[in-house]
Coordinates of C-alpha atoms in Angstrom, one line a residue:
M17 CA 66.0 -52.2 92.1
P18 CA 63.3 -49.4 91.7
A19 CA 60.0 -50.1 89.9
P20 CA 59.8 -49.0 86.2
L21 CA 58.3 -45.5 85.9
S22 CA 55.1 -46.8 84.3
H23 CA 54.4 -49.1 87.2
R24 CA 54.8 -46.5 90.0
P25 CA 51.5 -45.7 91.9
E26 CA 51.9 -41.9 91.4
T27 CA 52.3 -42.4 87.6
T28 CA 49.3 -44.7 87.4
A29 CA 47.1 -42.1 89.2
L30 CA 48.3 -39.3 87.0
A31 CA 47.5 -41.3 83.9
A32 CA 44.0 -42.1 85.2
R33 CA 43.3 -38.4 85.8
C34 CA 44.6 -37.5 82.4
M35 CA 42.3 -40.1 80.8
R36 CA 39.3 -38.7 82.7
L37 CA 40.2 -35.1 81.6
L38 CA 40.5 -36.2 78.0
G39 CA 37.2 -38.0 78.1
A40 CA 35.5 -34.9 79.5
L41 CA 37.0 -32.7 76.9
A42 CA 35.9 -35.1 74.1
L43 CA 32.4 -35.2 75.5
A44 CA 32.2 -31.4 75.7
T45 CA 33.5 -31.1 72.1
L46 CA 30.9 -33.6 70.9
V47 CA 28.0 -31.8 72.6
A48 CA 29.2 -28.4 71.3
G49 CA 29.6 -29.8 67.8
C50 CA 26.0 -31.3 67.9
A51 CA 24.6 -27.9 69.1
A52 CA 26.5 -26.1 66.4
I53 CA 25.1 -28.5 63.7
A54 CA 21.4 -28.4 64.7
P55 CA 20.6 -25.6 67.2
G56 CA 17.0 -25.3 66.1
Q57 CA 16.2 -29.0 66.6
A58 CA 18.0 -29.2 69.9
A59 CA 16.2 -26.1 71.3
R60 CA 12.6 -27.1 70.4
L61 CA 10.5 -26.8 73.6
D62 CA 7.3 -28.3 72.2
S63 CA 6.5 -30.5 69.1
T64 CA 2.8 -29.9 68.8
P65 CA 1.8 -27.9 65.7
R66 CA 0.5 -24.6 67.1
I67 CA -0.8 -21.2 66.1
A68 CA 1.4 -18.5 67.5
V69 CA -0.8 -15.8 69.0
I70 CA 1.2 -12.5 69.5
S71 CA 0.4 -9.3 71.2
A72 CA 2.8 -6.3 71.7
F73 CA 2.2 -5.3 75.3
A74 CA 0.4 -6.6 78.4
P75 CA -3.0 -4.9 78.2
E76 CA -3.5 -6.6 74.8
L77 CA -2.7 -10.1 76.2
T78 CA -4.5 -10.0 79.6
V79 CA -7.9 -10.6 77.9
L80 CA -6.5 -13.7 76.2
L81 CA -4.3 -15.5 78.7
P82 CA -7.0 -16.4 81.2
Q83 CA -8.9 -18.2 78.4
V84 CA -6.0 -20.5 77.5
Q85 CA -6.9 -24.1 78.5
Q86 CA -4.3 -26.4 80.0
P87 CA -1.6 -23.7 80.1
A88 CA 2.1 -24.5 80.3
R89 CA 4.7 -21.8 80.5
H90 CA 8.2 -21.7 79.0
S91 CA 10.7 -18.9 79.3
V92 CA 13.3 -18.1 76.7
N93 CA 15.5 -15.0 76.7
G94 CA 13.1 -13.4 79.3
V95 CA 10.1 -14.0 77.0
E96 CA 7.3 -16.1 78.6
F97 CA 5.5 -18.4 76.1
T98 CA 2.2 -20.0 77.2
T99 CA 1.2 -23.2 75.4
G100 CA -2.3 -24.7 75.5
T101 CA -5.6 -24.4 73.6
L102 CA -7.6 -21.3 72.8
S103 CA -11.1 -21.6 71.2
G104 CA -10.2 -25.3 70.8
K105 CA -7.0 -24.7 68.8
P106 CA -3.5 -25.5 69.9
V107 CA -1.7 -22.2 70.5
V108 CA 1.5 -20.6 71.9
V109 CA 0.7 -17.2 73.3
F110 CA 3.3 -14.5 74.1
L111 CA 4.2 -10.8 74.1
S112 CA 6.5 -9.7 71.4
G113 CA 7.3 -6.4 73.2
I114 CA 6.6 -3.0 71.6
S115 CA 8.6 -2.0 68.5
M116 CA 9.7 -3.4 65.2
T117 CA 12.9 -4.9 66.5
N118 CA 11.1 -6.7 69.4
A119 CA 8.4 -8.0 67.0
A120 CA 10.9 -9.4 64.5
M121 CA 13.3 -10.8 67.1
N122 CA 10.6 -12.6 69.1
T123 CA 8.6 -13.8 66.1
Q124 CA 11.7 -15.6 64.9
L125 CA 12.3 -16.9 68.4
V126 CA 8.8 -18.5 68.6
L127 CA 9.4 -20.1 65.2
D128 CA 12.8 -21.5 66.3
R129 CA 11.6 -22.9 69.6
F130 CA 8.0 -24.1 68.8
N131 CA 6.3 -26.0 65.9
V132 CA 4.4 -23.0 64.6
S133 CA 1.9 -23.6 61.7
H134 CA 0.4 -20.1 61.5
I135 CA 0.9 -16.7 63.1
V136 CA -1.8 -14.4 64.4
F137 CA -1.2 -10.9 65.8
S138 CA -3.8 -9.3 68.1
G139 CA -3.7 -5.8 69.5
I140 CA -4.4 -2.1 69.2
A141 CA -3.4 0.5 66.5
G142 CA -3.8 4.1 65.4
G143 CA -6.5 4.8 62.9
V144 CA -5.4 6.3 59.6
N145 CA -8.5 5.9 57.3
P146 CA -10.9 8.8 58.1
G147 CA -13.8 6.5 57.5
L148 CA -12.9 4.3 60.5
H149 CA -13.5 5.0 64.1
I150 CA -12.2 4.1 67.5
G151 CA -13.1 0.6 68.5
D152 CA -13.3 -0.7 64.9
V153 CA -11.3 -3.9 64.2
T154 CA -9.2 -4.0 61.1
V155 CA -7.8 -7.1 59.4
P156 CA -5.5 -5.7 56.6
A157 CA -4.7 -7.8 53.5
Q158 CA -1.1 -6.6 53.5
W159 CA 1.4 -4.7 55.6
G160 CA 4.3 -2.5 54.8
Q161 CA 7.1 -0.7 56.7
Y162 CA 6.7 3.0 56.2
M163 CA 9.9 4.0 58.0
E164 CA 12.3 2.2 55.7
W165 CA 13.3 5.7 54.6
L166 CA 15.7 7.7 52.6
M167 CA 16.4 11.0 54.4
A168 CA 17.0 13.1 51.4
R169 CA 19.5 15.9 50.9
E170 CA 18.2 19.4 51.3
D171 CA 19.6 21.3 48.2
Q172 CA 17.7 24.5 49.0
P173 CA 15.4 25.3 51.9
G174 CA 12.4 23.0 51.7
Q175 CA 13.7 21.3 48.5
Y176 CA 15.2 17.8 48.7
S177 CA 16.9 15.4 46.2
A178 CA 17.7 11.7 46.2
P179 CA 20.8 10.0 44.9
A180 CA 20.5 9.1 41.3
W181 CA 21.2 5.5 41.9
M182 CA 18.3 5.2 44.4
K183 CA 15.6 7.0 42.5
S184 CA 14.3 3.9 40.8
E185 CA 13.0 2.5 44.1
L186 CA 11.4 5.7 45.3
T187 CA 8.0 5.1 43.8
M188 CA 5.9 6.7 46.6
P189 CA 5.5 10.4 47.6
A190 CA 7.8 11.7 50.2
F191 CA 6.9 13.3 53.6
G192 CA 9.3 16.3 53.5
M193 CA 12.8 14.8 53.3
M194 CA 11.6 11.3 54.1
H195 CA 11.1 9.0 51.1
P196 CA 9.6 5.5 51.9
R197 CA 11.5 2.6 50.3
P198 CA 11.0 -1.2 49.9
V199 CA 12.9 -3.4 52.2
E200 CA 15.5 -6.1 51.3
V201 CA 14.2 -9.6 52.0
R202 CA 15.3 -13.2 51.6
S203 CA 13.3 -16.3 52.1
A204 CA 13.5 -20.1 52.0
A205 CA 11.5 -20.0 48.8
K206 CA 13.7 -17.2 47.2
P207 CA 17.2 -17.2 48.8
G208 CA 18.3 -14.3 46.6
I209 CA 17.9 -10.8 47.9
T210 CA 14.7 -9.1 46.6
K211 CA 13.0 -5.8 47.5
Q212 CA 9.4 -5.3 48.3
F213 CA 7.2 -3.0 50.3
W214 CA 4.1 -5.1 51.0
F215 CA 3.8 -8.5 52.8
E216 CA 0.5 -10.2 52.1
A217 CA -1.6 -11.9 54.8
D218 CA -2.6 -15.5 54.2
P219 CA -5.6 -15.6 51.7
Q220 CA -7.2 -18.6 53.5
M221 CA -7.0 -16.8 56.9
L222 CA -8.4 -13.7 55.4
A223 CA -11.3 -15.7 53.9
T224 CA -12.1 -17.0 57.4
A225 CA -12.0 -13.5 58.8
R226 CA -14.4 -12.2 56.1
G227 CA -16.8 -14.9 57.1
L228 CA -17.1 -13.8 60.7
Q229 CA -20.5 -12.4 61.8
D230 CA -22.1 -11.1 65.0
V231 CA -18.8 -10.9 66.9
G232 CA -20.4 -8.4 69.3
L233 CA -17.8 -5.6 69.5
A234 CA -18.0 -3.4 72.6
H235 CA -18.8 0.3 72.3
C236 CA -18.7 1.3 76.0
L237 CA -16.0 1.3 78.5
A238 CA -17.4 1.8 82.0
S239 CA -19.5 5.0 81.6
T240 CA -17.7 6.2 78.4
C241 CA -19.4 5.1 75.2
L242 CA -18.4 5.6 71.6
K243 CA -20.5 7.6 69.2
Q244 CA -20.5 4.8 66.6
R245 CA -20.9 1.1 67.0
P246 CA -17.6 -0.5 66.2
Q247 CA -17.3 -2.5 63.0
L248 CA -15.1 -5.3 61.6
V249 CA -13.2 -4.3 58.4
V250 CA -11.4 -7.0 56.5
G251 CA -9.0 -6.0 53.7
G252 CA -7.1 -2.9 52.8
N253 CA -3.6 -2.0 54.0
G254 CA -1.8 -1.6 57.3
V255 CA 1.6 0.1 57.9
S256 CA 4.1 -0.2 60.7
G257 CA 7.1 1.9 61.8
Q258 CA 9.4 2.5 64.8
A259 CA 7.4 5.5 66.0
F260 CA 4.3 6.3 68.0
V261 CA 2.3 8.6 65.7
D262 CA 0.2 11.4 67.1
N263 CA 0.4 13.8 64.2
K264 CA -2.5 14.9 62.0
A265 CA -0.3 15.8 59.0
F266 CA 1.5 12.5 59.0
R267 CA -1.8 10.6 59.4
E268 CA -3.2 12.3 56.3
Y269 CA 0.1 11.5 54.4
A270 CA -0.1 7.8 55.5
F271 CA -3.7 7.5 54.3
K272 CA -3.0 9.2 51.0
T273 CA 0.3 7.5 50.2
F274 CA -0.3 4.0 51.5
E275 CA -4.1 3.9 51.5
A276 CA -3.6 2.5 55.0
N277 CA -6.5 1.8 57.4
V278 CA -4.2 1.6 60.4
L279 CA -0.6 2.0 61.6
D280 CA 1.2 0.4 64.4
M281 CA 4.7 -0.4 65.6
E282 CA 5.0 -4.2 65.1
T283 CA 2.9 -6.0 62.5
A284 CA 4.9 -5.4 59.3
A285 CA 8.0 -6.7 61.1
T286 CA 6.2 -9.9 62.1
A287 CA 4.8 -10.1 58.5
M288 CA 8.3 -10.0 57.0
V289 CA 9.6 -12.7 59.4
A290 CA 6.6 -14.9 58.5
H291 CA 7.3 -14.3 54.8
S292 CA 10.9 -15.2 55.2
N293 CA 10.0 -18.5 57.0
G294 CA 7.1 -19.4 54.7
V295 CA 4.6 -19.3 57.6
P296 CA 1.0 -17.9 57.0
Y297 CA 0.0 -14.9 59.1
I298 CA -2.8 -12.5 59.7
A299 CA -3.3 -9.6 62.1
F300 CA -6.2 -8.2 64.0
R301 CA -5.8 -4.5 65.0
S302 CA -8.5 -2.5 66.8
L303 CA -8.3 1.3 66.8
S304 CA -7.5 2.8 70.2
D305 CA -6.9 6.3 68.8
L306 CA -6.8 8.2 65.6
A307 CA -3.0 8.8 65.4
G308 CA -3.4 12.5 65.8
G309 CA -6.6 12.9 63.9
G310 CA -8.9 13.3 66.9
E311 CA -10.3 16.7 68.0
G312 CA -8.3 16.8 71.2
E313 CA -5.7 14.9 73.2
N314 CA -4.7 11.4 72.0
E315 CA -7.5 9.0 72.9
M316 CA -5.3 5.8 73.5
G317 CA -5.3 6.2 77.3
T318 CA -9.1 6.2 77.3
F319 CA -10.0 3.5 74.8
M320 CA -7.0 1.2 74.9
G321 CA -8.8 -1.4 77.0
L322 CA -11.9 -1.4 74.8
A323 CA -9.9 -1.7 71.7
A324 CA -7.8 -4.5 73.0
A325 CA -10.9 -6.4 74.1
N326 CA -12.5 -5.9 70.6
S327 CA -9.4 -7.2 68.9
A328 CA -9.3 -10.2 71.2
K329 CA -13.0 -11.0 70.5
V330 CA -12.4 -11.1 66.8
L331 CA -9.3 -13.3 67.3
L332 CA -11.3 -15.8 69.4
A333 CA -14.1 -15.8 66.8
F334 CA -11.5 -16.4 64.1
L335 CA -9.9 -19.3 66.0
S336 CA -13.3 -20.9 66.5
N337 CA -14.0 -20.8 62.8
W338 CA -10.5 -21.6 61.6
K339 CA -10.3 -25.1 60.0

């Protein structure tokens, strides 16, 4: 008489394989479920509270990375993060990449993957305030996005009008058809959508920057020297946008409209991400050029290295004095 189906060897082997497959599927489902519930906690690469030190492109960071003590490197989405200490403070140092999108994306990335207590940006910028000079280091008290624009309708040649429903938020003068607007923002502290133009730097960090003395800013690069000794300027405004500005007329507009000392392509985006996450931030930006206000060709290619070094010097002095 043949053996019952459940007792046959081939049936037993098949059942065992099915059980193993079901077990693997259950484990995969469990792991995926845990990742979906808490991706931030699962993805943390380092638990030490650190100051995030950000620069936009390589020449700005090359003066800082060699000074990081006990460096450890982590790569996420192609971005290399270096943890260690700088001027005695625990830091995570990285390049955001140039542009507002890169700055916002990778500022959020460092907040998600590391235990960031504060954010510091260090780099170069175009000078807007005619009272400032190449090599000066600015530490604005607030940053805004000047390219959150309405492109207005041209009713007649050279005459532009905005939609009636939008006029209440157009409180600043236009540059031709381009009207600056506040940006929509949400945060952990205020989940509802609000609109604002300025994102303030942390008052305590600004107070530390104001207390810096004798930083020793460089005024010569090889055989090329600046006419004025660079100075440290703490306070005032900075603006950021998705454009490299080398235009005298727009420089004058930016100073008159925003009372800006400098403009760049990243800081206001990082400031907005810091605001949304409730993380204090400050930015050090040294003038590499005058954003089109110079007498001849744009000066960035000549003074980029000097400006980056001056910004880094102020950053290191700030970290040394930060409590």
